[in-house]
Amino acid sequence: MPELNSTTVLESRALVAPVTALEFLGDDYLLTGEGPILSIFSLHASPRQCTSLSVLHNYRIHGIRPKEQNKSDGNVPETPAWDDSVRLVVFGGKGLRLINVRTCGSSLEVAGPLIELQDWVLDVSWLKPGEAYPLLGITLAHNAALLLEPQSGKVLTLCSCLEVCLLYSALLIGPSWETSVLVGGTVFNQLVLWRPGGAGSNSQAQIERRLLGHKGVIFSLCYLKSSGWLASASDDRSVRVWHVGRVGGDGGCGEESPTCLRVLYGHQARVFCVRLSPGQVFSAGEDGACLLWEWEGDGRVGRTLKGHRSGGIRALAVSKGNAGEGGRWVATGGADGGVRLWQVIEQSSERTEPENQKDLGFRGRGSPKVVRSVGGHDSVLVCTDQGEVFLYRDGLWEAIWNGGPEFQSYCVMEVAYIRLQNSSTDEGLWVCAVGNLSGGVQVFPLNHAGAGIFLQAGEGKIHSLQWVEGHGVWGFSWCLLASGSEGLVCRWMVQVEEDETGPVLMLEKMKSFLLPPCAKRWLTAAVVMPSGKDVSWVCGDRRGSLLLYREMVRGGEGEEKRDTEERADGNIGLENNVNDIRAHISPVTTLFGVHGKQGVTSVSEHQRVFYSTGRDGCVRVLTVKGDSLNVRRIQRACKGMEWLEKVLFLDSDGLHHEKHKTNDEESEKQEERLAETVPEDGGVEGEESDEGEDTLTKEAKVKEKWPESKGDGGTTRNSVSEASFVMVGFHSIQFVLWDPLRQEKLFSAACGGGHRSWAYIFPSHVQAHLSNHTVGQGTLIFIKQGAVMASHSLTSSATEVRGHTLREGLHGRGLSCVHHLGSISKPGVSSEAWEVLITGGEDTTVTVLAVKPEQDMVKVLAIIADHISNVRTLAAVPTGVKEDGKSDRWTDPSSSFSTLVFSAGGRAQLQCCYLLIGWDEQFNRPGCQVTQIAGHRLDEQWERRRDRHKTVKMDPETRYMSVAVVHDGTEVIFLALACSDGAVRLFTLGKDSKKIELLWDSFYHQRCVLSVASCSLEDLHGKQHVLLFSGATDGAVALWDLTTVLDSKSKDSWDGPSTPCFSVPAHQSGVNTLIISERYEDIITLASGGDDGQLSVMKIRVELNQPETGSVCPQLLSHWSIPLAHSAPLTTLSALSSTLLVSTSPDQRVCVWRLCEDGLHHQGAIFSHTADASGVWAWHREGPEPEGGAYAVVCGQGLQLLKLTEREKEDGREMRTRQKEQERQKVVFAGGFV
């Protein structure tokens, strides 16, 4: 047959795997090892990747040694002398290879064959590197060393230790073989030192030094020649620093009795890496933290560097020279595949370190009640219960305003930085507003309190004050909102001018807002956004509700001309007729109690999308469409962080602040005016609270219109990408900055909890370049027991750190499933196509990725963290306008597309979200918007029952193993799930109700159901028949007829089948995967893979509409199988076409199979660099070669994208050429080796 004359060649196009090796070339380049791929990054100006090369075939790189490196200084390289090239030796597993780095890092070239040894290589050292033909000293895992001639691959000497044991880590120290010393970390938790060059006639050497103390195996070693220190990192979570003296060369094995100088405990898990530099120790481990230990004093942690997702740090490198400004580079490689670069700058030794927490020494009358930042640095504003306002600046307190008796015992205070109306620059003033019990509000500039104005906002208590910036709505004006009694919110427009006498405040009364009736009827947050001729206000109240207000902009001419007039005459651009100024504005939309009973704490706007926080531990992403306020997505903080205060927006350039910005020169002018030093983006303020925390309330039922595939759903078209932000709030007694993307704390300070007023001040040296690396280096100002306290980050300020992301990381833990959603390209540039994938992992997240195969680029578009346990399976349903009634093709698939994604996994949890994928013009890359649709857990219904104490709760350990879309109807979507409790369950998602409901279940299998697959057939009358296949751990495959559910008028009364209509044994053990590879008329081709490593294909004829029973009648036509398709359980299958299948297994092979009339035939295979492979997906990519063609993606401990190309078997020239390129040289040890 012609098909059998071809073979399929698989080539790797993109790889994301744990980074296991890092090495600096001076201070200009960084080498990384990811799987077998060696990459080089340039560190000049903006760090970037130069090139990459696969060098070790099927081995993973574990070490990189430049020839210029002085190994006697451990793993800290000397600065290489760049001429024409630099030679490296790259090793890992049982292999090593020579590589040339040419023309200053622009290219990598293979300098020799892959040398394969008989034992694992732990370390390689260049011996006599100054000679024309240097040798390699190689340390082996069985406590042995050999001397190798790298050009010929000849073993010159092999020496082993008399104490035969397994080593977990090793170092070979010394300039020559005769004077070298091997330091090994044994499986018995010891460090041993012996000399390979001192072996006797039997090629064995005695142990000369033995260092005891570790309680676990030693994973990493580092030696610093200048100080005689040896550092070891262990499984016992400790780092030990030993003084061994001079080792190697004339020093032999060092001091006779080495001493342990420090035992450093700071990691929360195993320590994988350790590096030494003069006066400092660097360590990294499984907890994902890189710790910078300060040697002076008691050896405490000086700085904690975090930037990787779960899974920990697997590689660490520290440069020796200066990385600019007197610092050094620190690079970390994570299990998530990410590479982070840190520039650590040493500060002056004369600089005194501030205490982690200190009292600012407030000595004014009364007790401080409210604290606010007025520019960062040392400027703090405090209001007391005696009605006085104090300014703290340069270590001194100064009373700037006294409110008198009417402001005593109770007051609220807020400040804002307002630009001057009659100034051509960004010059402005800080303006303070203070409210009292009798409805009075005093507004005054800080540098001229006597120019204040008193306002009356009703007769009752002023519950809160809010300053809302009017940039884009009212020019340079700000709006002051005062929430009084009976839910009345009074508003004034505030402008500032300056004449020869000083600052002048101009206020104009606006229509008041009226809050809906509730128990806690006052405003807690507000933000404004222009929307055409209207202005939209999104507000939050103390009851936890979100409110949408609308008011009309003054009519007349165009918006641009109107804005010009407003700035010229200072008038307000809203319809505030004097005759109806007393009229109130009521909300057009109310989301009652959406944040629970503890209230809304903040509302902010970013790129025309609103973000609200509350004391329910959630950030809600909202959009405004017409007069409706819709919840697009809910993001939760870490467990136990229920009290959120606000969000800080981040992007690739730093941090977008919510307040007005000015330049440094203007800040200096303001400091001279006795008020402020920098604009308000230097501090983020908190609300003073008077009630305790409450548990997480039940989610409010918020309905929104089903998203459309076309249009923006009420959001801006400028950016499809979602905003990155940091959550600010309280975790127990700690004030915390939480990064939801990397799932880590950026700042933590013990302040006593959320019942206090606070202000967070960003550090002055990073304000121009704030990012998630530096935002956590600020200072928290808070009130505790009548004192004003300042708490710094729990790190030393002796070092300044600047971070860079060289490569983004994915899931730090294993990936369980992967799904291809589609392709997207820049409008008008079809060659720049990105493949959009979605993955689910053991870290409980679902990640949306964009992969560009031609450039080996992987971008994370969105992370969905809705699950509470492992995400095991995924399914997708395309949505949107179709070209015809039957096709799923998009009208414009290259520019944007949308899909519904279903994710399921542990704790019997099923989630549905809507993804809109489009091209982001702002960042010139694909973007993704996520809208949460519905969620379901099996135990929710049980928890809602009042008599649940009389019933048995479902097994909390039930897991969803597989999901399949049974039918995508116009009103409802049917989903089938395989469950670990032995059930096959059918769920429905109503497109109008946005609810997932359980429709039917069957416990026929009586054991764990591992996989499901569905298909539909059409009979002669045009009727659709829905069929479902299920496979369990007994190896049997069952066929269910679910056709009647489509005909049932009432889904609630539908009684599904109790037994399948067909069952056949397919495997000796569990059926891990089922796919429908072909449907032709009434014949179905079903492929399955099992725990027995077998691949099976069955052809089943399904006779429809049997006259006797009215149901289907299946008949097995043929059954082919390959018993040992894989040497491990076959975990997953994917159909590339009706005749081509792709399979994978933990044996790390990806195989392609062709289905012919006489059975299955092997078409091709490749060794995947993704360990513990658990998912595969294959598809055809449109377009001409080389971009177009067949692709497959494999996931497990990482992710690898493969391209599949068919070639004729007779054309062997290219295959032989490839074999020569992959030439290997086997090295056999003389005399044998055990």
Short mmCIF file of C-alpha atoms in Angstrom, two decimals, residues 470-640:
data_model
loop_
_atom_site.label_atom_id
_atom_site.label_comp_id
_atom_site.label_asym_id
_atom_site.label_seq_id
_atom_site.Cartn_x
_atom_site.Cartn_y
_atom_site.Cartn_z
CA GLY A 470 -11.67 63.42 37.26
CA HIS A 471 -8.92 63.06 34.68
CA GLY A 472 -10.68 62.49 31.36
CA VAL A 473 -14.01 63.68 32.77
CA TRP A 474 -13.50 67.10 34.37
CA GLY A 475 -9.95 67.96 33.34
CA PHE A 476 -7.74 68.51 36.40
CA SER A 477 -10.61 68.59 38.89
CA TRP A 478 -11.29 66.11 41.64
CA CYS A 479 -14.62 65.10 43.10
CA LEU A 480 -15.08 64.88 46.85
CA LEU A 481 -17.77 62.48 48.06
CA ALA A 482 -19.06 62.63 51.63
CA SER A 483 -21.27 59.74 52.75
CA GLY A 484 -23.71 60.98 55.40
CA SER A 485 -26.84 59.75 57.10
CA GLU A 486 -29.80 58.05 55.40
CA GLY A 487 -27.62 56.87 52.51
CA LEU A 488 -27.04 60.35 51.13
CA VAL A 489 -23.71 60.92 49.39
CA CYS A 490 -22.97 64.60 48.84
CA ARG A 491 -20.56 65.57 46.07
CA TRP A 492 -18.44 68.63 45.30
CA MET A 493 -16.19 69.39 42.39
CA VAL A 494 -12.87 70.69 43.73
CA GLN A 495 -10.36 72.75 41.75
CA VAL A 496 -7.20 74.53 42.90
CA GLU A 497 -5.71 77.76 41.63
CA GLU A 498 -2.92 79.89 42.97
CA ASP A 499 -2.62 83.67 43.08
CA GLU A 500 -0.30 86.10 44.78
CA THR A 501 -1.89 85.39 48.20
CA GLY A 502 -1.54 81.63 47.97
CA PRO A 503 -3.69 78.65 46.96
CA VAL A 504 -7.40 79.17 46.27
CA LEU A 505 -9.96 76.34 46.45
CA MET A 506 -12.94 76.44 44.11
CA LEU A 507 -15.82 74.11 44.92
CA GLU A 508 -19.05 73.45 43.07
CA LYS A 509 -21.94 71.46 44.45
CA MET A 510 -23.08 68.44 42.41
CA LYS A 511 -26.12 66.21 42.59
CA SER A 512 -26.01 63.78 45.47
CA PHE A 513 -26.04 60.00 45.18
CA LEU A 514 -28.63 58.00 47.06
CA LEU A 515 -27.65 54.56 48.29
CA PRO A 516 -30.25 51.77 48.34
CA PRO A 517 -31.80 51.00 51.74
CA CYS A 518 -29.82 48.53 53.85
CA ALA A 519 -28.51 48.12 57.39
CA LYS A 520 -25.04 49.59 56.71
CA ARG A 521 -25.90 52.40 54.36
CA TRP A 522 -22.75 54.28 53.60
CA LEU A 523 -20.23 54.55 50.79
CA THR A 524 -16.86 52.80 51.02
CA ALA A 525 -15.43 53.11 47.49
CA ALA A 526 -16.04 54.94 44.22
CA VAL A 527 -14.51 55.39 40.78
CA VAL A 528 -15.65 57.29 37.67
CA MET A 529 -15.20 56.59 33.98
CA PRO A 530 -16.33 58.63 30.96
CA SER A 531 -18.60 56.77 28.55
CA GLY A 532 -19.52 58.89 25.53
CA LYS A 533 -21.97 61.56 26.61
CA ASP A 534 -22.47 59.85 29.96
CA VAL A 535 -20.33 59.41 33.04
CA SER A 536 -20.39 56.03 34.77
CA TRP A 537 -19.81 55.79 38.50
CA VAL A 538 -19.14 52.40 40.07
CA CYS A 539 -19.45 52.54 43.84
CA GLY A 540 -19.28 50.10 46.73
CA ASP A 541 -21.05 50.28 50.07
CA ARG A 542 -20.56 48.84 53.55
CA ARG A 543 -23.19 46.16 52.91
CA GLY A 544 -21.02 44.61 50.19
CA SER A 545 -23.05 45.83 47.22
CA LEU A 546 -21.74 47.29 43.97
CA LEU A 547 -23.71 50.18 42.47
CA LEU A 548 -23.72 51.72 39.01
CA TYR A 549 -24.70 55.40 38.68
CA ARG A 550 -25.18 57.34 35.46
CA GLU A 551 -25.17 61.07 34.90
CA MET A 552 -25.22 63.09 31.71
CA VAL A 553 -22.36 65.24 30.52
CA ARG A 554 -23.29 68.79 29.60
CA GLY A 555 -24.66 68.80 26.05
CA GLY A 556 -23.53 70.95 23.19
CA GLU A 557 -20.60 70.44 20.89
CA GLY A 558 -18.17 67.60 20.52
CA GLU A 559 -16.41 66.03 23.43
CA GLU A 560 -12.98 67.30 22.42
CA LYS A 561 -14.16 70.91 22.15
CA ARG A 562 -16.12 70.61 25.37
CA ASP A 563 -13.06 69.38 27.22
CA THR A 564 -11.06 72.34 25.91
CA GLU A 565 -13.68 74.78 27.14
CA GLU A 566 -13.74 73.17 30.57
CA ARG A 567 -10.01 73.55 31.02
CA ALA A 568 -10.11 77.15 29.84
CA ASP A 569 -12.87 78.49 32.08
CA GLY A 570 -12.67 76.02 34.97
CA ASN A 571 -16.36 75.16 34.74
CA ILE A 572 -17.67 71.70 35.44
CA GLY A 573 -18.87 69.64 32.50
CA LEU A 574 -21.85 67.92 34.17
CA GLU A 575 -25.51 68.90 34.13
CA ASN A 576 -25.92 70.42 37.58
CA ASN A 577 -28.78 72.84 37.19
CA VAL A 578 -29.23 75.08 40.19
CA ASN A 579 -32.96 74.37 40.18
CA ASP A 580 -32.59 70.61 40.58
CA ILE A 581 -29.30 70.43 42.53
CA ARG A 582 -31.26 68.99 45.44
CA ALA A 583 -32.44 66.08 43.34
CA HIS A 584 -30.74 62.77 44.05
CA ILE A 585 -29.29 60.25 41.63
CA SER A 586 -30.26 56.63 42.26
CA PRO A 587 -28.28 53.64 40.98
CA VAL A 588 -29.32 52.11 37.66
CA THR A 589 -27.85 48.73 38.63
CA THR A 590 -27.27 47.17 42.03
CA LEU A 591 -25.39 43.95 42.69
CA PHE A 592 -26.64 43.48 46.21
CA GLY A 593 -24.23 41.93 48.70
CA VAL A 594 -21.91 40.66 46.01
CA HIS A 595 -18.89 41.02 48.34
CA GLY A 596 -20.67 39.65 51.40
CA LYS A 597 -21.83 41.38 54.55
CA GLN A 598 -18.43 42.80 55.47
CA GLY A 599 -18.44 45.39 52.71
CA VAL A 600 -16.62 46.61 49.63
CA THR A 601 -13.18 48.02 50.36
CA SER A 602 -12.16 49.49 46.99
CA VAL A 603 -13.21 49.96 43.38
CA SER A 604 -10.67 50.84 40.69
CA GLU A 605 -10.65 51.13 36.91
CA HIS A 606 -8.01 49.96 34.45
CA GLN A 607 -8.41 50.05 30.66
CA ARG A 608 -12.18 50.55 31.05
CA VAL A 609 -12.54 47.45 33.22
CA PHE A 610 -13.48 47.74 36.90
CA TYR A 611 -11.92 45.83 39.78
CA SER A 612 -13.55 45.63 43.20
CA THR A 613 -12.24 44.16 46.44
CA GLY A 614 -13.94 43.23 49.68
CA ARG A 615 -13.56 41.41 52.93
CA ASP A 616 -14.67 38.16 51.30
CA GLY A 617 -11.16 37.56 49.96
CA CYS A 618 -12.17 38.14 46.33
CA VAL A 619 -11.31 40.51 43.52
CA ARG A 620 -14.20 40.89 41.09
CA VAL A 621 -13.56 41.98 37.53
CA LEU A 622 -16.54 43.92 36.18
CA THR A 623 -17.62 45.45 32.91
CA VAL A 624 -20.25 48.06 32.15
CA LYS A 625 -22.48 47.54 29.15
CA GLY A 626 -25.33 50.00 28.80
CA ASP A 627 -27.01 50.30 32.18
CA SER A 628 -25.85 46.90 33.40
CA LEU A 629 -22.90 46.07 35.63
CA ASN A 630 -21.65 42.54 34.96
CA VAL A 631 -19.20 40.36 36.87
CA ARG A 632 -16.78 38.90 34.36
CA ARG A 633 -14.45 37.05 36.68
CA ILE A 634 -13.75 36.38 40.34
CA GLN A 635 -10.19 35.91 41.58
CA ARG A 636 -9.41 34.78 45.09
CA ALA A 637 -6.40 35.47 47.24
CA CYS A 638 -4.46 32.81 49.11
CA LYS A 639 -6.15 30.65 51.70
CA GLY A 640 -6.86 32.63 54.87
#
